[in-house]
Amino acid sequence: MFPQTVFPDTALVDPHGQLVIGGCNTLELAEEYGTPVYILDEATLRARCRSFLQEFQQRYSATTVDYAAKAYINPALARIFQEEGLGLDVVSGGELAIAQSVGFPLEKVTFHGNNKSREELAQAVEHGVGIVAVDSFYELDLLDRIAADARKVQEILIRVSPGVDPHTHVHTTTGILDTKFGFSIQTGHAAEAVRRAVAASNLKLLGLHFHLGSPIFELEPYRLAIDLVLRFAAGLREEGLELEMFSPGGGFAIAYTRDEEPPAIGDYAEAIVSTMTSTCDELGMAQPRLIIEPGRSIIGPAGVALYRIGAIKDIPGVRKYVSVDGGMGDNIRPALYQAVYEVVPAGKMDQDPTEKVTIAGKYCESGDLLASDIMLPEMEAGDVLAIPAVGAYCPSMASNYNLNPRPPIVLVNNGQSRLIRRRESYQDMMLCDVV
Ligand SMILES: *Cc1c(COP(=O)(O)O)cnc(C)c1O
């Protein structure tokens, strides 16, 4: 059975049992661009942007949707997000440089991160980044001085850690007490940060931000944290905190496997907007502008990786390893987070699964497995495998481990394909080396 829910909207199986995405045959894409290759379905990508805007703005018109660039960004994609009316969240000078390279309006950019450097903050202030989400006392002082030197007043949010567990992987949990991110509300650090920000002469405090982690399959952590942070804000009104802006971050889940059913975008919107508006009403606070920061949930479902099978090793009674030409260098998530993916035979979609196999990458690590103990039809060298839901945190976390070139990225739409990042060459990988 074709697991449609984890594939892009346009994915289908043609009469020859071959996988088609965006009107393009995946075997032909694998032939034309080589493997491994990452395919992004433009229709799905744009539809996700529009859904976020629509679902939130129809419930609460003063909502801004910022795409979290760390999920994956490059210049062509930055253009698409701009066309769709999204803002951008960046977490480094590098991501900011991508935005600048295509003339993305920097007043629509927010700069996040727990340890932004002096150079990065200066780059942000100098070029007019809209908002800096301040994450530490060190940064608060540094940014105030940088803004003073530039004779500017920088608008900021204070990132707080509300102490709410979103029940996701420990490596992607960010809003609990024991975290490197934000100012803890529990310890009193968040209140102290607000006081210092209000007093800083070259900073203008617009409001509060938090981000619980990712992916969050439940609505309750959002409700709990929003309620808690708004009550915290209400308690600081006397100290000069006017909550003009409020962001509960991103972290919205997507389906990676056929049996996962994450909440719909509208469900997240309903939970967030209704909690925010009712709590503000109860506390007698004006309704702030709402900022939503989806990353994974926008680009994740649009991506499909194509690999070609090489060596197959059957260890009788133990395991059958099917090796592909990519692996942890282009998708570190199974090794890093024990992430589980669906794998389908792109050219044999009409055949019944008959064998239990493990999909191994080509990297020199035993942990380089893309999927364990999955069912496939009988596969042979040269066959193409497709892994869906890889648009987020795969190309963006890709490395040159073992000096394998990172794969190309191809945008597909209406039967047309377009390279938006070419495959790296050996020369590219040696570009920074000095002999
Ligand atoms: C990573 C991050 C996001 C996006 O998270 P997703 O799970 O990709 O939606 C949003 N806001 C902040 C501050 C982040 O660090």
Tab-separated table of C-alpha atoms and ligand atoms in Angstrom:
chain	number	residue	atom	x	y	z
A	1	MET	CA	0.000	0.000	0.000
A	2	PHE	CA	1.301	3.429	-1.025
A	3	PRO	CA	1.619	5.570	2.147
A	4	GLN	CA	0.214	8.736	0.517
A	5	THR	CA	0.015	10.659	3.818
A	6	VAL	CA	3.796	10.884	4.166
A	7	PHE	CA	4.370	11.914	0.537
A	8	PRO	CA	3.943	15.330	-1.106
A	9	ASP	CA	0.398	16.238	-2.233
A	10	THR	CA	1.202	15.562	-5.904
A	11	ALA	CA	2.729	12.092	-5.393
A	12	LEU	CA	1.095	9.252	-7.295
A	13	VAL	CA	1.856	5.839	-8.732
A	14	ASP	CA	1.628	5.648	-12.514
A	15	PRO	CA	0.212	2.655	-14.448
A	16	HIS	CA	3.729	1.136	-14.673
A	17	GLY	CA	4.028	1.078	-10.878
A	18	GLN	CA	6.449	4.003	-10.844
A	19	LEU	CA	6.445	6.859	-8.367
A	20	VAL	CA	5.625	10.309	-9.779
A	21	ILE	CA	6.073	13.607	-7.879
A	22	GLY	CA	5.067	17.022	-9.187
A	23	GLY	CA	4.251	15.385	-12.519
A	24	CYS	CA	7.824	14.062	-12.819
A	25	ASN	CA	8.703	10.370	-12.940
A	26	THR	CA	11.141	9.700	-10.085
A	27	LEU	CA	13.158	7.102	-12.054
A	28	GLU	CA	13.726	9.725	-14.753
A	29	LEU	CA	14.694	12.298	-12.101
A	30	ALA	CA	17.191	9.798	-10.643
A	31	GLU	CA	18.595	9.242	-14.141
A	32	GLU	CA	18.818	12.936	-15.033
A	33	TYR	CA	20.220	14.335	-11.786
A	34	GLY	CA	21.982	11.257	-10.433
A	35	THR	CA	21.549	9.825	-6.940
A	36	PRO	CA	21.298	10.542	-4.116
A	37	VAL	CA	19.058	13.485	-4.935
A	38	TYR	CA	16.537	15.491	-2.903
A	39	ILE	CA	13.280	16.311	-4.685
A	40	LEU	CA	11.129	19.180	-3.382
A	41	ASP	CA	7.522	19.429	-4.546
A	42	GLU	CA	6.837	23.120	-5.092
A	43	ALA	CA	3.052	22.734	-4.918
A	44	THR	CA	3.242	21.115	-1.474
A	45	LEU	CA	5.734	23.700	-0.234
A	46	ARG	CA	3.572	26.633	-1.322
A	47	ALA	CA	0.368	24.974	-0.096
A	48	ARG	CA	1.888	24.552	3.378
A	49	CYS	CA	2.874	28.254	3.466
A	50	ARG	CA	-0.666	29.246	2.461
A	51	SER	CA	-2.290	26.894	4.965
A	52	PHE	CA	-0.318	28.376	7.840
A	53	LEU	CA	-1.238	31.918	6.831
A	54	GLN	CA	-4.878	31.029	6.234
A	55	GLU	CA	-5.507	28.846	9.276
A	56	PHE	CA	-3.999	31.385	11.651
A	57	GLN	CA	-5.144	34.623	10.032
A	58	GLN	CA	-8.755	33.506	9.636
A	59	ARG	CA	-8.813	32.965	13.398
A	60	TYR	CA	-6.569	35.890	14.315
A	61	SER	CA	-5.736	38.416	11.623
A	62	ALA	CA	-2.750	39.949	13.425
A	63	THR	CA	-0.616	36.855	12.825
A	64	THR	CA	2.797	36.789	11.161
A	65	VAL	CA	4.173	33.483	9.880
A	66	ASP	CA	7.978	33.263	9.875
A	67	TYR	CA	9.636	30.300	8.173
A	68	ALA	CA	12.371	28.848	10.410
A	69	ALA	CA	15.258	28.776	7.948
A	70	LYS	CA	17.278	26.196	9.833
A	71	ALA	CA	14.879	23.480	8.609
A	72	TYR	CA	16.478	24.215	5.204
A	73	ILE	CA	17.052	27.373	3.216
A	74	ASN	CA	18.834	28.408	0.065
A	75	PRO	CA	18.399	31.478	-2.166
A	76	ALA	CA	15.749	29.960	-4.448
A	77	LEU	CA	13.677	28.891	-1.458
A	78	ALA	CA	14.076	32.282	0.247
A	79	ARG	CA	12.480	33.793	-2.873
A	80	ILE	CA	9.551	31.394	-2.655
A	81	PHE	CA	8.945	32.233	1.016
A	82	GLN	CA	9.052	35.906	0.172
A	83	GLU	CA	6.550	35.406	-2.657
A	84	GLU	CA	4.261	33.572	-0.253
A	85	GLY	CA	4.344	36.461	2.216
A	86	LEU	CA	6.236	34.728	5.001
A	87	GLY	CA	8.853	36.292	7.249
A	88	LEU	CA	12.069	34.461	8.072
A	89	ASP	CA	13.706	33.200	11.278
A	90	VAL	CA	17.477	32.875	11.068
A	91	VAL	CA	19.904	31.439	13.611
A	92	SER	CA	23.249	32.466	12.126
A	93	GLY	CA	25.017	35.055	10.028
A	94	GLY	CA	25.075	32.449	7.260
A	95	GLU	CA	21.299	32.110	7.144
A	96	LEU	CA	21.047	35.887	7.295
A	97	ALA	CA	23.457	36.123	4.331
A	98	ILE	CA	21.150	33.850	2.287
A	99	ALA	CA	18.244	36.207	3.011
A	100	GLN	CA	20.376	39.201	2.036
A	101	SER	CA	21.574	37.507	-1.165
A	102	VAL	CA	18.078	37.592	-2.660
A	103	GLY	CA	17.032	40.917	-1.173
A	104	PHE	CA	14.655	39.362	1.354
A	105	PRO	CA	13.168	42.303	3.327
A	106	LEU	CA	15.245	42.227	6.506
A	107	GLU	CA	12.591	43.972	8.572
A	108	LYS	CA	10.720	40.653	8.223
A	109	VAL	CA	13.640	38.673	9.658
A	110	THR	CA	14.002	37.568	13.280
A	111	PHE	CA	17.410	36.479	14.572
A	112	HIS	CA	17.414	33.582	17.061
A	113	GLY	CA	20.112	31.540	18.774
A	114	ASN	CA	21.577	30.939	22.224
A	115	ASN	CA	25.071	32.249	21.447
A	116	LYS	CA	25.058	34.763	18.613
A	117	SER	CA	28.505	36.229	18.101
A	118	ARG	CA	29.413	39.909	18.281
A	119	GLU	CA	29.976	39.857	14.494
A	120	GLU	CA	26.590	38.251	13.853
A	121	LEU	CA	24.784	40.753	16.070
A	122	ALA	CA	26.601	43.652	14.414
A	123	GLN	CA	25.657	42.243	10.974
A	124	ALA	CA	22.015	42.061	12.109
A	125	VAL	CA	21.902	45.587	13.576
A	126	GLU	CA	23.814	47.177	10.717
A	127	HIS	CA	21.646	45.662	7.987
A	128	GLY	CA	18.367	46.302	9.767
A	129	VAL	CA	17.120	42.904	10.908
A	130	GLY	CA	13.600	43.426	12.267
A	131	ILE	CA	13.820	41.595	15.560
A	132	VAL	CA	16.524	39.959	17.638
A	133	ALA	CA	15.228	37.287	20.029
A	134	VAL	CA	17.566	37.778	22.967
A	135	ASP	CA	18.587	34.589	24.730
A	136	SER	CA	21.061	35.541	27.512
A	137	PHE	CA	22.192	38.411	29.772
A	138	TYR	CA	25.500	38.426	27.895
A	139	GLU	CA	23.657	39.008	24.627
A	140	LEU	CA	21.385	41.652	26.147
A	141	ASP	CA	24.366	43.792	27.151
A	142	LEU	CA	26.329	43.107	23.975
A	143	LEU	CA	23.401	43.943	21.695
A	144	ASP	CA	22.620	47.150	23.609
A	145	ARG	CA	26.232	48.317	23.136
A	146	ILE	CA	26.320	47.314	19.447
A	147	ALA	CA	23.064	49.193	18.811
A	148	ALA	CA	24.421	52.232	20.691
A	149	ASP	CA	27.591	52.202	18.564
A	150	ALA	CA	25.436	52.047	15.424
A	151	ARG	CA	23.215	54.836	16.831
A	152	LYS	CA	20.167	52.623	16.472
A	153	VAL	CA	17.431	51.255	18.656
A	154	GLN	CA	17.097	47.516	18.041
A	155	GLU	CA	13.691	45.893	18.528
A	156	ILE	CA	13.880	42.682	20.538
A	157	LEU	CA	11.905	39.830	22.003
A	158	ILE	CA	13.006	38.087	25.182
A	159	ARG	CA	13.103	34.326	24.774
A	160	VAL	CA	11.770	32.661	27.881
A	161	SER	CA	11.814	29.041	28.914
A	162	PRO	CA	8.424	28.241	30.417
A	163	GLY	CA	9.339	24.858	31.906
A	164	VAL	CA	6.825	22.867	29.869
A	165	ASP	CA	7.765	19.434	28.500
A	166	PRO	CA	6.440	18.858	24.952
A	167	HIS	CA	7.129	15.075	25.175
A	168	THR	CA	9.458	14.840	22.197
A	169	HIS	CA	13.038	13.551	21.823
A	170	VAL	CA	15.348	14.846	24.570
A	171	HIS	CA	17.724	16.281	21.936
A	172	THR	CA	14.932	18.432	20.498
A	173	THR	CA	13.340	19.572	23.763
A	174	THR	CA	14.100	23.248	24.345
A	175	GLY	CA	11.595	24.795	26.758
A	176	ILE	CA	12.184	22.915	30.011
A	177	LEU	CA	14.179	24.121	33.054
A	178	ASP	CA	17.353	22.214	32.122
A	179	THR	CA	17.974	23.745	28.674
A	180	LYS	CA	20.573	26.000	27.077
A	181	PHE	CA	17.798	28.067	25.453
A	182	GLY	CA	16.113	31.164	26.854
A	183	PHE	CA	15.624	32.724	30.271
A	184	SER	CA	13.888	30.488	32.770
A	185	ILE	CA	10.671	31.831	34.247
A	186	GLN	CA	11.020	29.533	37.269
A	187	THR	CA	14.436	30.839	38.330
A	188	GLY	CA	13.440	34.507	38.068
A	189	HIS	CA	15.953	35.066	35.254
A	190	ALA	CA	13.198	35.837	32.751
A	191	ALA	CA	11.763	38.617	34.955
A	192	GLU	CA	15.255	40.044	35.457
A	193	ALA	CA	15.850	39.972	31.679
A	194	VAL	CA	12.618	41.898	31.085
A	195	ARG	CA	13.639	44.552	33.643
A	196	ARG	CA	17.076	44.941	32.083
A	197	ALA	CA	15.641	45.056	28.547
A	198	VAL	CA	13.142	47.758	29.541
A	199	ALA	CA	16.000	49.765	31.050
A	200	ALA	CA	18.392	49.320	28.095
A	201	SER	CA	18.595	52.586	26.201
A	202	ASN	CA	19.240	51.148	22.717
A	203	LEU	CA	16.836	48.226	22.873
A	204	LYS	CA	13.082	48.281	22.454
A	205	LEU	CA	11.360	45.319	24.063
A	206	LEU	CA	8.366	44.268	21.933
A	207	GLY	CA	7.377	41.130	23.764
A	208	LEU	CA	8.112	37.524	24.625
A	209	HIS	CA	9.042	34.410	22.714
A	210	PHE	CA	9.278	30.738	23.569
A	211	HIS	CA	9.859	27.551	21.602
A	212	LEU	CA	9.156	24.231	23.295
A	213	GLY	CA	10.909	21.783	20.977
A	214	SER	CA	10.048	19.719	17.948
A	215	PRO	CA	8.172	17.792	16.672
A	216	ILE	CA	5.280	18.318	19.104
A	217	PHE	CA	2.410	15.898	18.451
A	218	GLU	CA	0.219	17.253	21.282
A	219	LEU	CA	-1.725	20.501	21.586
A	220	GLU	CA	-1.699	20.621	25.384
A	221	PRO	CA	1.961	21.743	25.752
A	222	TYR	CA	1.184	24.820	23.619
A	223	ARG	CA	-1.943	25.638	25.671
A	224	LEU	CA	-0.086	25.194	28.967
A	225	ALA	CA	2.932	27.234	27.951
A	226	ILE	CA	0.931	30.074	26.368
A	227	ASP	CA	-1.186	30.396	29.475
A	228	LEU	CA	1.883	30.336	31.719
A	229	VAL	CA	3.901	32.870	29.710
A	230	LEU	CA	0.975	35.292	29.388
A	231	ARG	CA	0.415	35.187	33.166
A	232	PHE	CA	4.117	35.841	33.617
A	233	ALA	CA	3.810	38.831	31.238
A	234	ALA	CA	0.787	40.181	33.094
A	235	GLY	CA	2.803	40.128	36.312
A	236	LEU	CA	5.415	42.388	34.749
A	237	ARG	CA	3.113	45.124	33.425
A	238	GLU	CA	3.983	47.350	36.371
A	239	GLU	CA	7.666	46.974	35.498
A	240	GLY	CA	7.130	48.358	32.030
A	241	LEU	CA	6.484	45.243	29.934
A	242	GLU	CA	3.954	45.990	27.227
A	243	LEU	CA	3.271	42.821	25.299
A	244	GLU	CA	2.945	44.018	21.711
A	245	MET	CA	4.248	40.762	20.271
A	246	PHE	CA	4.037	37.188	21.370
A	247	SER	CA	5.485	34.040	19.823
A	248	PRO	CA	4.921	30.424	20.832
A	249	GLY	CA	7.603	29.380	18.284
A	250	GLY	CA	7.287	26.409	15.942
A	251	GLY	CA	7.633	22.682	16.465
A	252	PHE	CA	4.519	21.561	14.586
A	253	ALA	CA	4.665	17.851	13.814
A	254	ILE	CA	4.431	16.081	10.467
A	255	ALA	CA	3.765	12.441	9.609
A	256	TYR	CA	6.991	10.515	9.028
A	257	THR	CA	5.352	7.096	8.964
A	258	ARG	CA	1.971	5.858	7.760
A	259	ASP	CA	0.600	5.371	11.258
A	260	GLU	CA	1.472	8.821	12.584
A	261	GLU	CA	-1.402	11.304	12.690
A	262	PRO	CA	-0.179	14.722	13.780
A	263	PRO	CA	-2.720	17.486	14.446
A	264	ALA	CA	-3.748	19.466	11.358
A	265	ILE	CA	-2.409	23.015	10.979
A	266	GLY	CA	-5.904	24.246	11.833
A	267	ASP	CA	-5.846	22.275	15.094
A	268	TYR	CA	-2.615	23.977	16.161
A	269	ALA	CA	-4.040	27.346	15.079
A	270	GLU	CA	-7.227	26.796	17.072
A	271	ALA	CA	-5.364	25.749	20.236
A	272	ILE	CA	-2.866	28.616	20.047
A	273	VAL	CA	-5.245	31.418	19.077
A	274	SER	CA	-8.043	30.438	21.454
A	275	THR	CA	-5.674	30.066	24.412
A	276	MET	CA	-3.910	33.346	23.684
A	277	THR	CA	-7.059	35.408	23.156
A	278	SER	CA	-8.977	33.996	26.111
A	279	THR	CA	-6.031	34.304	28.517
A	280	CYS	CA	-5.333	37.888	27.420
A	281	ASP	CA	-9.022	38.734	27.916
A	282	GLU	CA	-9.036	37.149	31.349
A	283	LEU	CA	-5.909	39.090	32.351
A	284	GLY	CA	-7.186	42.354	30.908
A	285	MET	CA	-4.263	42.547	28.479
A	286	ALA	CA	-4.432	43.951	24.951
A	287	GLN	CA	-4.164	41.220	22.281
A	288	PRO	CA	-0.562	41.135	20.985
A	289	ARG	CA	0.586	40.458	17.432
A	290	LEU	CA	1.097	36.688	17.121
A	291	ILE	CA	4.221	35.263	15.490
A	292	ILE	CA	4.249	31.631	14.377
A	293	GLU	CA	7.532	29.980	13.389
A	294	PRO	CA	7.031	26.735	11.454
A	295	GLY	CA	10.078	25.102	9.871
A	296	ARG	CA	9.713	21.335	9.654
A	297	SER	CA	5.968	21.463	8.989
A	298	ILE	CA	6.435	23.690	5.927
A	299	ILE	CA	9.303	22.045	4.082
A	300	GLY	CA	9.368	18.545	5.599
A	301	PRO	CA	6.409	17.040	3.712
A	302	ALA	CA	7.590	18.553	0.393
A	303	GLY	CA	10.853	16.569	0.313
A	304	VAL	CA	11.562	13.084	-1.062
A	305	ALA	CA	15.069	11.584	-1.240
A	306	LEU	CA	15.975	9.208	-4.068
A	307	TYR	CA	18.791	6.682	-3.651
A	308	ARG	CA	20.120	3.911	-5.860
A	309	ILE	CA	20.769	0.464	-4.461
A	310	GLY	CA	24.256	-1.052	-4.748
A	311	ALA	CA	25.519	-3.897	-2.580
A	312	ILE	CA	23.047	-6.291	-0.985
A	313	LYS	CA	24.305	-8.479	1.844
A	314	ASP	CA	22.194	-11.297	3.221
A	315	ILE	CA	23.419	-12.654	6.559
A	316	PRO	CA	21.344	-15.851	6.832
A	317	GLY	CA	19.099	-15.892	9.856
A	318	VAL	CA	20.354	-12.485	10.976
A	319	ARG	CA	19.587	-9.610	8.634
A	320	LYS	CA	19.549	-8.547	4.984
A	321	TYR	CA	21.368	-5.267	4.367
A	322	VAL	CA	20.433	-3.284	1.276
A	323	SER	CA	23.018	-0.516	0.794
A	324	VAL	CA	22.302	2.766	-0.956
A	325	ASP	CA	24.530	5.540	-2.329
A	326	GLY	CA	23.691	8.082	0.415
A	327	GLY	CA	23.096	7.851	4.153
A	328	MET	CA	24.024	9.777	7.284
A	329	GLY	CA	25.879	12.433	5.276
A	330	ASP	CA	22.599	13.596	3.744
A	331	ASN	CA	20.204	12.360	6.446
A	332	ILE	CA	21.633	12.236	9.967
A	333	ARG	CA	18.215	12.011	11.670
A	334	PRO	CA	18.001	8.207	12.087
A	335	ALA	CA	21.474	8.155	13.688
A	336	LEU	CA	20.937	11.325	15.745
A	337	TYR	CA	17.309	11.057	16.843
A	338	GLN	CA	16.391	7.416	16.097
A	339	ALA	CA	14.064	8.906	13.476
A	340	VAL	CA	11.929	6.368	11.601
A	341	TYR	CA	11.126	6.729	7.898
A	342	GLU	CA	9.014	4.985	5.299
A	343	VAL	CA	10.974	3.587	2.356
A	344	VAL	CA	9.331	2.704	-0.962
A	345	PRO	CA	10.639	1.087	-4.162
A	346	ALA	CA	10.214	3.943	-6.669
A	347	GLY	CA	10.052	1.634	-9.697
A	348	LYS	CA	8.221	-1.307	-8.133
A	349	MET	CA	5.326	0.415	-6.389
A	350	ASP	CA	2.865	-2.185	-7.725
A	351	GLN	CA	4.743	-5.147	-6.243
A	352	ASP	CA	3.873	-6.679	-2.887
A	353	PRO	CA	6.473	-6.496	-0.116
A	354	THR	CA	7.994	-9.940	0.404
A	355	GLU	CA	11.225	-9.413	2.342
A	356	LYS	CA	12.339	-7.810	5.555
A	357	VAL	CA	15.438	-5.672	4.934
A	358	THR	CA	17.537	-2.956	6.552
A	359	ILE	CA	18.543	0.044	4.454
A	360	ALA	CA	22.197	0.912	5.056
A	361	GLY	CA	24.002	4.053	3.953
A	362	LYS	CA	27.481	4.110	2.430
A	363	TYR	CA	29.221	5.881	5.330
A	364	CYS	CA	31.828	4.183	7.476
A	365	GLU	CA	29.714	3.912	10.622
A	366	SER	CA	27.678	0.911	11.733
A	367	GLY	CA	25.014	3.363	12.885
A	368	ASP	CA	24.580	4.634	9.328
A	369	LEU	CA	21.221	2.949	8.757
A	370	LEU	CA	18.367	4.850	7.090
A	371	ALA	CA	15.674	2.338	8.023
A	372	SER	CA	15.665	-0.925	9.962
A	373	ASP	CA	13.591	-4.059	9.400
A	374	ILE	CA	11.224	-2.740	6.764
A	375	MET	CA	9.251	-4.737	4.206
A	376	LEU	CA	10.055	-4.353	0.488
A	377	PRO	CA	9.560	-6.375	-2.693
A	378	GLU	CA	12.694	-8.187	-3.869
A	379	MET	CA	15.238	-5.483	-4.696
A	380	GLU	CA	18.348	-5.603	-6.835
A	381	ALA	CA	21.353	-3.430	-7.553
A	382	GLY	CA	20.349	-0.423	-9.643
A	383	ASP	CA	16.806	-0.141	-8.220
A	384	VAL	CA	15.754	3.254	-6.864
A	385	LEU	CA	14.437	3.727	-3.311
A	386	ALA	CA	12.445	6.792	-2.242
A	387	ILE	CA	12.271	8.135	1.323
A	388	PRO	CA	9.543	10.734	1.949
A	389	ALA	CA	9.219	13.546	4.536
A	390	VAL	CA	12.911	14.482	4.277
A	391	GLY	CA	12.562	18.163	3.353
A	392	ALA	CA	13.417	19.420	6.845
A	393	TYR	CA	16.633	18.915	8.827
A	394	CYS	CA	18.190	16.602	6.212
A	395	PRO	CA	19.864	18.807	3.570
A	396	SER	CA	20.334	21.467	6.265
A	397	MET	CA	22.248	19.047	8.491
A	398	ALA	CA	24.133	17.400	5.621
A	399	SER	CA	27.891	16.970	5.977
A	400	ASN	CA	30.870	15.970	3.881
A	401	TYR	CA	31.701	13.056	6.163
A	402	ASN	CA	33.874	10.546	4.287
A	403	LEU	CA	34.209	13.382	1.747
A	404	ASN	CA	31.074	12.455	-0.079
A	405	PRO	CA	29.675	15.409	-2.038
A	406	ARG	CA	26.353	16.652	-0.713
A	407	PRO	CA	23.397	15.857	-3.007
A	408	PRO	CA	21.631	18.225	-5.386
A	409	ILE	CA	18.187	19.661	-4.684
A	410	VAL	CA	15.585	19.623	-7.434
A	411	LEU	CA	12.313	21.533	-7.403
A	412	VAL	CA	9.469	19.806	-9.291
A	413	ASN	CA	6.191	21.330	-10.413
A	414	ASN	CA	3.645	20.501	-13.142
A	415	GLY	CA	5.916	18.022	-14.893
A	416	GLN	CA	8.906	20.394	-14.889
A	417	SER	CA	12.043	19.954	-12.805
A	418	ARG	CA	14.554	22.631	-11.860
A	419	LEU	CA	17.886	22.332	-10.090
A	420	ILE	CA	18.037	24.774	-7.152
A	421	ARG	CA	21.304	23.384	-5.803
A	422	ARG	CA	23.742	21.347	-7.874
A	423	ARG	CA	25.636	18.341	-6.588
A	424	GLU	CA	28.899	19.267	-4.890
A	425	SER	CA	32.077	18.406	-6.758
A	426	TYR	CA	35.388	17.194	-5.331
A	427	GLN	CA	36.737	20.667	-6.147
A	428	ASP	CA	33.945	22.248	-4.051
A	429	MET	CA	34.995	20.106	-1.112
A	430	MET	CA	38.632	21.235	-1.411
A	431	LEU	CA	37.818	24.900	-1.958
A	432	CYS	CA	38.857	25.969	1.528
A	433	ASP	CA	41.902	23.736	1.827
A	434	VAL	CA	45.318	25.342	1.735
A	435	VAL	CA	48.311	23.271	0.608
B	1	LIG	C1	13.915	25.490	15.235
B	1	LIG	C2	13.056	26.606	15.635
B	1	LIG	C3	11.790	26.750	15.079
B	1	LIG	C4	11.221	25.784	14.076
B	1	LIG	O1	11.017	24.516	14.572
B	1	LIG	P1	10.270	23.452	13.642
B	1	LIG	O2	10.174	22.245	14.454
B	1	LIG	O3	11.121	23.244	12.438
B	1	LIG	O4	8.937	24.030	13.318
B	1	LIG	C5	11.040	27.842	15.437
B	1	LIG	N1	11.508	28.760	16.312
B	1	LIG	C6	12.731	28.651	16.871
B	1	LIG	C7	13.201	29.703	17.794
B	1	LIG	C8	13.538	27.578	16.553
B	1	LIG	O5	14.748	27.492	17.105
